[in-house]
Structure formats: C-alpha cells, structure tokens
Short mmCIF file of C-alpha atoms in Angstrom, two decimals:
data_model
loop_
_atom_site.label_atom_id
_atom_site.label_comp_id
_atom_site.label_asym_id
_atom_site.label_seq_id
_atom_site.Cartn_x
_atom_site.Cartn_y
_atom_site.Cartn_z
CA UNK A 1 126.86 104.03 109.83
CA UNK A 2 124.23 102.91 107.31
CA UNK A 3 125.18 103.49 103.67
CA UNK A 4 122.06 104.87 102.01
CA UNK A 5 123.44 104.10 98.56
CA UNK A 6 122.62 100.43 99.11
CA UNK A 7 118.92 101.31 98.89
CA UNK A 8 119.09 103.11 95.54
CA UNK A 9 117.86 101.75 92.23
CA UNK A 10 120.47 101.87 89.47
CA UNK A 11 119.78 102.77 85.87
CA UNK A 12 122.68 102.23 83.49
CA UNK A 13 123.62 103.04 79.91
CA UNK A 14 126.79 101.47 78.52
CA UNK A 15 128.85 101.93 75.40
CA UNK A 16 127.65 105.35 74.19
CA UNK A 17 130.23 106.29 71.55
CA UNK A 18 130.76 109.79 70.17
CA UNK A 19 133.27 111.53 67.93
CA UNK A 20 134.52 114.69 69.62
CA UNK A 21 137.45 117.01 70.17
CA UNK A 22 139.16 116.01 73.40
CA UNK A 23 142.75 116.35 74.51
CA UNK A 24 145.47 118.85 75.29
CA UNK A 25 147.72 118.23 72.29
CA UNK A 26 147.35 120.52 69.28
CA UNK A 27 146.18 117.82 66.86
CA UNK A 28 143.55 116.67 69.41
CA UNK A 29 142.05 120.16 69.38
CA UNK A 30 141.25 119.96 65.65
CA UNK A 31 140.89 116.25 64.89
CA UNK A 32 137.87 114.46 66.37
CA UNK A 33 138.44 111.11 68.04
CA UNK A 34 136.11 108.55 69.64
CA UNK A 35 135.13 108.48 73.29
CA UNK A 36 132.88 105.90 74.89
CA UNK A 37 130.73 106.77 77.89
CA UNK A 38 129.11 104.51 80.49
CA UNK A 39 126.83 105.91 83.20
CA UNK A 40 125.17 104.44 86.26
CA UNK A 41 122.34 106.59 87.62
CA UNK A 42 121.62 105.88 91.30
CA UNK A 43 118.07 107.00 91.99
CA UNK A 44 115.57 106.79 94.80
CA UNK A 45 113.49 103.61 94.30
CA UNK A 46 111.40 104.50 91.27
CA UNK A 47 107.62 104.34 91.19
CA UNK A 48 107.85 103.00 87.63
CA UNK A 49 108.68 99.55 89.01
CA UNK A 50 105.04 99.47 90.14
CA UNK A 51 103.27 101.73 87.65
CA UNK A 52 105.13 101.13 84.34
CA UNK A 53 104.99 104.89 83.71
CA UNK A 54 107.94 106.54 81.97
CA UNK A 55 107.49 109.89 83.73
CA UNK A 56 108.19 108.19 87.07
CA UNK A 57 111.74 107.24 86.17
CA UNK A 58 114.70 108.74 84.27
CA UNK A 59 114.37 108.16 80.55
CA UNK A 60 117.37 106.56 78.84
CA UNK A 61 116.71 108.75 75.81
CA UNK A 62 116.69 111.97 77.85
CA UNK A 63 119.94 111.02 79.59
CA UNK A 64 121.54 110.04 76.28
CA UNK A 65 120.58 113.30 74.61
CA UNK A 66 121.94 115.31 77.53
CA UNK A 67 125.28 113.47 77.43
CA UNK A 68 125.46 113.87 73.65
CA UNK A 69 124.76 117.60 73.95
CA UNK A 70 127.55 118.03 76.52
CA UNK A 71 130.09 116.16 74.41
CA UNK A 72 129.14 117.72 71.08
CA UNK A 73 128.95 121.37 72.19
CA UNK A 74 131.89 121.71 74.57
CA UNK A 75 135.62 121.09 74.21
CA UNK A 76 137.41 119.27 76.98
CA UNK A 77 141.12 118.89 77.45
CA UNK A 78 140.84 116.05 79.94
CA UNK A 79 138.54 113.07 80.28
CA UNK A 80 138.43 113.95 83.98
CA UNK A 81 136.71 117.25 83.22
CA UNK A 82 134.34 115.64 80.75
CA UNK A 83 133.29 113.05 83.33
CA UNK A 84 132.77 115.75 85.95
CA UNK A 85 130.67 117.87 83.61
CA UNK A 86 128.41 114.94 82.71
CA UNK A 87 127.94 114.05 86.38
CA UNK A 88 127.13 117.62 87.42
CA UNK A 89 124.64 118.30 84.65
CA UNK A 90 122.79 115.02 85.09
CA UNK A 91 122.46 115.67 88.83
CA UNK A 92 121.20 119.19 88.10
CA UNK A 93 118.63 117.87 85.63
CA UNK A 94 117.06 115.17 87.80
CA UNK A 95 115.92 115.71 91.39
CA UNK A 96 115.48 111.96 91.90
CA UNK A 97 119.11 111.30 90.91
CA UNK A 98 121.16 110.95 94.10
CA UNK A 99 124.49 109.77 92.68
CA UNK A 100 125.98 109.19 89.26
CA UNK A 101 128.94 107.10 88.16
CA UNK A 102 130.53 108.12 84.86
CA UNK A 103 133.18 106.15 82.98
CA UNK A 104 134.96 107.70 80.00
CA UNK A 105 137.00 105.53 77.62
CA UNK A 106 139.46 107.24 75.29
CA UNK A 107 140.78 104.41 73.07
CA UNK A 108 142.90 106.57 70.75
CA UNK A 109 144.87 108.50 73.37
CA UNK A 110 148.36 109.48 72.11
CA UNK A 111 150.46 106.82 73.87
CA UNK A 112 153.77 105.46 72.52
CA UNK A 113 152.85 101.76 72.80
CA UNK A 114 149.97 99.34 72.32
CA UNK A 115 147.00 99.56 74.71
CA UNK A 116 143.29 98.83 74.73
CA UNK A 117 141.91 102.06 76.20
CA UNK A 118 142.49 104.87 78.65
CA UNK A 119 139.93 106.64 80.77
CA UNK A 120 138.49 107.41 84.17
CA UNK A 121 135.59 106.41 86.39
CA UNK A 122 134.13 108.91 88.87
CA UNK A 123 131.18 108.84 91.25
CA UNK A 124 129.55 112.06 92.40
CA UNK A 125 126.61 112.81 94.72
CA UNK A 126 124.43 115.89 94.94
CA UNK A 127 126.41 117.29 97.83
CA UNK A 128 129.60 117.35 95.75
CA UNK A 129 128.07 120.19 93.74
CA UNK A 130 126.21 121.84 96.62
CA UNK A 131 122.82 120.93 95.18
CA UNK A 132 120.26 121.74 97.87
CA UNK A 133 116.79 120.21 98.03
CA UNK A 134 113.99 121.64 100.17
CA UNK A 135 112.45 119.24 102.68
CA UNK A 136 109.78 119.56 105.36
CA UNK A 137 110.06 117.80 108.73
CA UNK A 138 107.38 117.34 111.39
CA UNK A 139 108.68 117.36 114.98
CA UNK A 140 106.65 116.32 118.00
CA UNK A 141 107.09 115.48 121.67
CA UNK A 142 104.86 114.80 124.68
CA UNK A 143 107.35 113.78 127.37
CA UNK A 144 109.78 115.78 129.49
CA UNK A 145 110.45 119.46 128.84
CA UNK A 146 108.63 119.50 125.53
CA UNK A 147 109.47 123.02 124.41
CA UNK A 148 113.16 122.64 125.24
CA UNK A 149 113.26 119.33 123.38
CA UNK A 150 111.88 120.97 120.24
CA UNK A 151 114.30 123.87 120.57
CA UNK A 152 117.29 121.58 120.96
CA UNK A 153 116.18 119.30 118.13
CA UNK A 154 115.90 122.27 115.76
CA UNK A 155 119.37 123.44 116.84
CA UNK A 156 120.77 120.00 116.03
CA UNK A 157 119.16 120.10 112.60
CA UNK A 158 120.52 123.58 111.92
CA UNK A 159 123.96 122.53 113.13
CA UNK A 160 124.35 119.71 110.62
CA UNK A 161 126.90 120.72 107.95
CA UNK A 162 124.64 119.50 105.14
CA UNK A 163 121.41 121.07 106.41
CA UNK A 164 120.32 124.70 106.10
CA UNK A 165 117.38 125.71 108.29
CA UNK A 166 114.96 127.81 106.24
CA UNK A 167 112.10 128.34 108.70
CA UNK A 168 110.17 126.83 111.58
CA UNK A 169 106.47 127.13 112.24
CA UNK A 170 105.04 128.21 115.54
CA UNK A 171 104.69 125.58 118.25
CA UNK A 172 101.25 123.99 118.58
CA UNK A 173 99.81 121.91 121.39
CA UNK A 174 97.90 119.01 119.89
CA UNK A 175 95.56 116.31 121.07
CA UNK A 176 97.07 112.80 120.72
CA UNK A 177 96.10 110.71 117.69
CA UNK A 178 95.59 106.96 117.88
CA UNK A 179 96.32 106.34 121.56
CA UNK A 180 94.37 109.00 123.45
CA UNK A 181 95.38 108.15 127.04
CA UNK A 182 98.65 110.10 127.04
CA UNK A 183 99.84 113.72 127.45
CA UNK A 184 99.22 116.30 124.74
CA UNK A 185 101.96 116.87 122.19
CA UNK A 186 103.88 119.94 121.18
CA UNK A 187 104.41 119.98 117.41
CA UNK A 188 106.03 122.12 114.78
CA UNK A 189 107.20 121.84 111.18
CA UNK A 190 110.76 122.70 110.17
CA UNK A 191 111.57 123.62 106.58
CA UNK A 192 115.13 122.90 105.54
CA UNK A 193 117.36 122.73 102.49
CA UNK A 194 119.84 119.90 102.38
CA UNK A 195 122.44 118.10 100.29
CA UNK A 196 121.65 114.86 102.12
CA UNK A 197 119.75 112.25 100.14
CA UNK A 198 116.36 111.25 101.63
CA UNK A 199 117.64 108.06 103.24
CA UNK A 200 120.58 109.84 104.87
CA UNK A 201 118.24 112.58 106.11
CA UNK A 202 115.88 109.95 107.53
CA UNK A 203 118.74 108.16 109.29
CA UNK A 204 119.97 111.44 110.77
CA UNK A 205 116.49 112.26 112.08
CA UNK A 206 116.25 108.79 113.62
CA UNK A 207 119.63 109.32 115.28
CA UNK A 208 118.28 112.53 116.84
CA UNK A 209 115.24 110.65 118.13
CA UNK A 210 117.57 108.14 119.78
CA UNK A 211 119.75 110.93 121.16
CA UNK A 212 116.69 112.40 122.90
CA UNK A 213 115.70 109.06 124.40
CA UNK A 214 113.07 107.84 121.94
CA UNK A 215 111.88 104.29 122.68
CA UNK A 216 109.63 102.58 120.14
CA UNK A 217 107.54 100.51 122.56
CA UNK A 218 103.93 101.31 121.62
CA UNK A 219 102.64 102.48 118.25
CA UNK A 220 101.11 105.96 118.55
CA UNK A 221 102.45 105.99 122.12
CA UNK A 222 104.23 108.70 124.11
CA UNK A 223 107.63 109.79 122.87
CA UNK A 224 110.39 112.14 123.84
CA UNK A 225 110.93 113.13 120.21
CA UNK A 226 109.36 112.13 116.91
CA UNK A 227 110.64 113.43 113.57
CA UNK A 228 108.84 112.58 110.33
CA UNK A 229 110.17 113.39 106.88
CA UNK A 230 107.14 114.87 105.11
CA UNK A 231 108.46 115.95 101.72
CA UNK A 232 111.75 116.02 99.84
CA UNK A 233 111.44 118.40 96.93
CA UNK A 234 108.86 116.97 94.54
CA UNK A 235 110.14 113.44 94.96
CA UNK A 236 107.68 110.56 95.03
CA UNK A 237 108.95 107.19 96.25
CA UNK A 238 107.77 104.21 98.25
CA UNK A 239 110.05 101.80 100.10
CA UNK A 240 109.86 99.60 103.17
CA UNK A 241 111.35 102.36 105.35
CA UNK A 242 110.40 105.60 103.60
CA UNK A 243 107.45 106.86 101.57
CA UNK A 244 107.46 110.35 100.07
CA UNK A 245 105.43 112.42 100.41
CA UNK A 246 104.54 111.12 103.87
CA UNK A 247 101.44 108.97 103.33
CA UNK A 248 99.45 110.37 106.27
CA UNK A 249 100.45 114.02 106.21
CA UNK A 250 97.21 115.17 104.56
CA UNK A 251 95.04 113.67 107.31
CA UNK A 252 97.07 114.99 110.25
CA UNK A 253 95.97 118.39 111.51
CA UNK A 254 99.14 118.68 113.61
CA UNK A 255 101.04 118.62 110.31
CA UNK A 256 98.66 120.61 108.11
CA UNK A 257 98.20 123.57 110.48
CA UNK A 258 101.94 124.40 110.82
CA UNK A 259 102.48 123.65 107.12
CA UNK A 260 99.80 126.19 106.19
CA UNK A 261 101.55 128.70 108.41
CA UNK A 262 104.85 128.18 106.58
CA UNK A 263 103.23 128.23 103.13
CA UNK A 264 100.86 131.18 103.55
CA UNK A 265 101.51 132.77 106.93
CA UNK A 266 97.97 131.82 107.99
CA UNK A 267 97.92 128.99 110.50
CA UNK A 268 94.16 128.62 111.19
CA UNK A 269 94.46 126.59 114.42
CA UNK A 270 91.74 124.08 115.28
CA UNK A 271 90.37 122.76 118.58
CA UNK A 272 92.76 119.82 118.31
CA UNK A 273 95.77 121.93 117.22
CA UNK A 274 96.17 125.00 119.41
CA UNK A 275 98.73 127.78 118.97
CA UNK A 276 101.18 127.81 121.87
CA UNK A 277 104.12 130.09 121.10
CA UNK A 278 106.91 130.90 118.72
CA UNK A 279 109.96 128.69 119.11
CA UNK A 280 112.30 130.44 121.57
#
C-alpha cells in the first residue's frame, strides 16, 4: 500500500514556550508553569512554493496564535489532552492540513528526581476526528456492460468506510474526446464526503480502475473504467500525480453537464453529452 504521507509538504514550528496552568496536582491548578510546543503540519504540496503567496500556505503566525489561544484560555490536566486539542483545532482550521504532529514538553513536572523534560508526541489525521471533506469524482466507461460498471463502481465508493456518498448525477452518453474511433462513453459525476486525504482517495480510485480491468495502453483510448478526482473541498494543489481542481474539468462537457445537474438540478444536455438514464 502506498503511504500518501510521503507526498506531503511539512511546515514546522519548534520551541514555542508558554506559561500556563497544566497538571492534576492542586498546586499545578493555581501556579503557572512552562510548556514548550513543537508542531509539524503535513499539508498537500503548497502552491506557495511556486507563487510566493502567503495565502496559499499555512501562516506560521496564524498557527502560533491559535496554539497560544488554546493554551492560554483552557486548563488541561494532562499534556496528552493538550496535544490532542491542538491537533484537532489546527485540523479543523485548515482544509489543506492533512496530518499534524504535536510534541508537548513539560520541563517542570513534579518528579522526585533530576530529569530534563517530560512530554508526549502525537500524530493525528483528519479521519481521527471524523473531519469530512466534499469531493467530486467523474466516472466514465466505454467497454463492456457500461451501465453495470458505473453502478458497481458507485457501490464500491459508497462501501468504503471513509467515504460517504452524497449524490450521483444522471448517466450521460458522450462522444469520445481525443481519440474519436472508439465506442461512446457513459459518464456520471459522484459527489462524496470523505476523511481520506486527496492522495489516498486518488489511490483508491485507481485501485477501482484496476479492479474493473483498466489498462493504460493508449492515451484517450477505450477503458473499462476511468475515475478522475475533480475537486477536493476548496483545495488547490499541483503535483506530478495530482492537480486540484482537475486542470481540464472546465473544458469537458461530459464533466460540466453532470456537475451542473448536481449543483443546480438543471443538466442542460448537449449534442455531445446526451441524457441516458438515472443510475439504477
């Protein structure tokens, strides 16, 4: 299995030190003591590496202020709970944040002998807190029993424990794009909510393509099943294997027609994208 975390960019802040009330002993509840916090923010590859624009990454200052606010306004008995709260709130705040590692150092813990520090390190992902992100997928096929393939593919998506099927468009028969000498396609768009990160979702879709016999022999050629990840929330990213939003979705009628149906209820078929049926 491919570990999608290897593809993330990592933003880190180390050595943030705060005075706060933390501990379960009575004197720790009234006497502030220092804690030091390190965080590693694992994000989808950020556009700022190309654009130099702050709004296309996670600001150190914003993350610092959020961590400071958590520590200064809440009382925690355990460093474990403090670490968990920081991880959860940072993941809630930032859609592009896929995983966060938090280390808490408590150097003045009440121990009977000499020591350098105590603490904990945790790593949490969006799924640990049930954080769902809406994504749109384009499904297409022009080989075999096309309608049954689409039906089964949607069932597999809905059956994944980290995917919730929100809606599917109608099925449309579409004229091939690129390589014209091949059978017409059946296409639809599936709208889902998921705790999978974009890379993991992509890899799962590719595994479904393989399961249904997809062979990548000719670009734009016939296929038993094709699944494209169109959008993942409002995320914008560009990598060697995944660009979001999908770079060609605006120019593809077989994507735009079913998307319009899901967004507005009005499909407006075209000569190249013809309504066929509702998915059985």
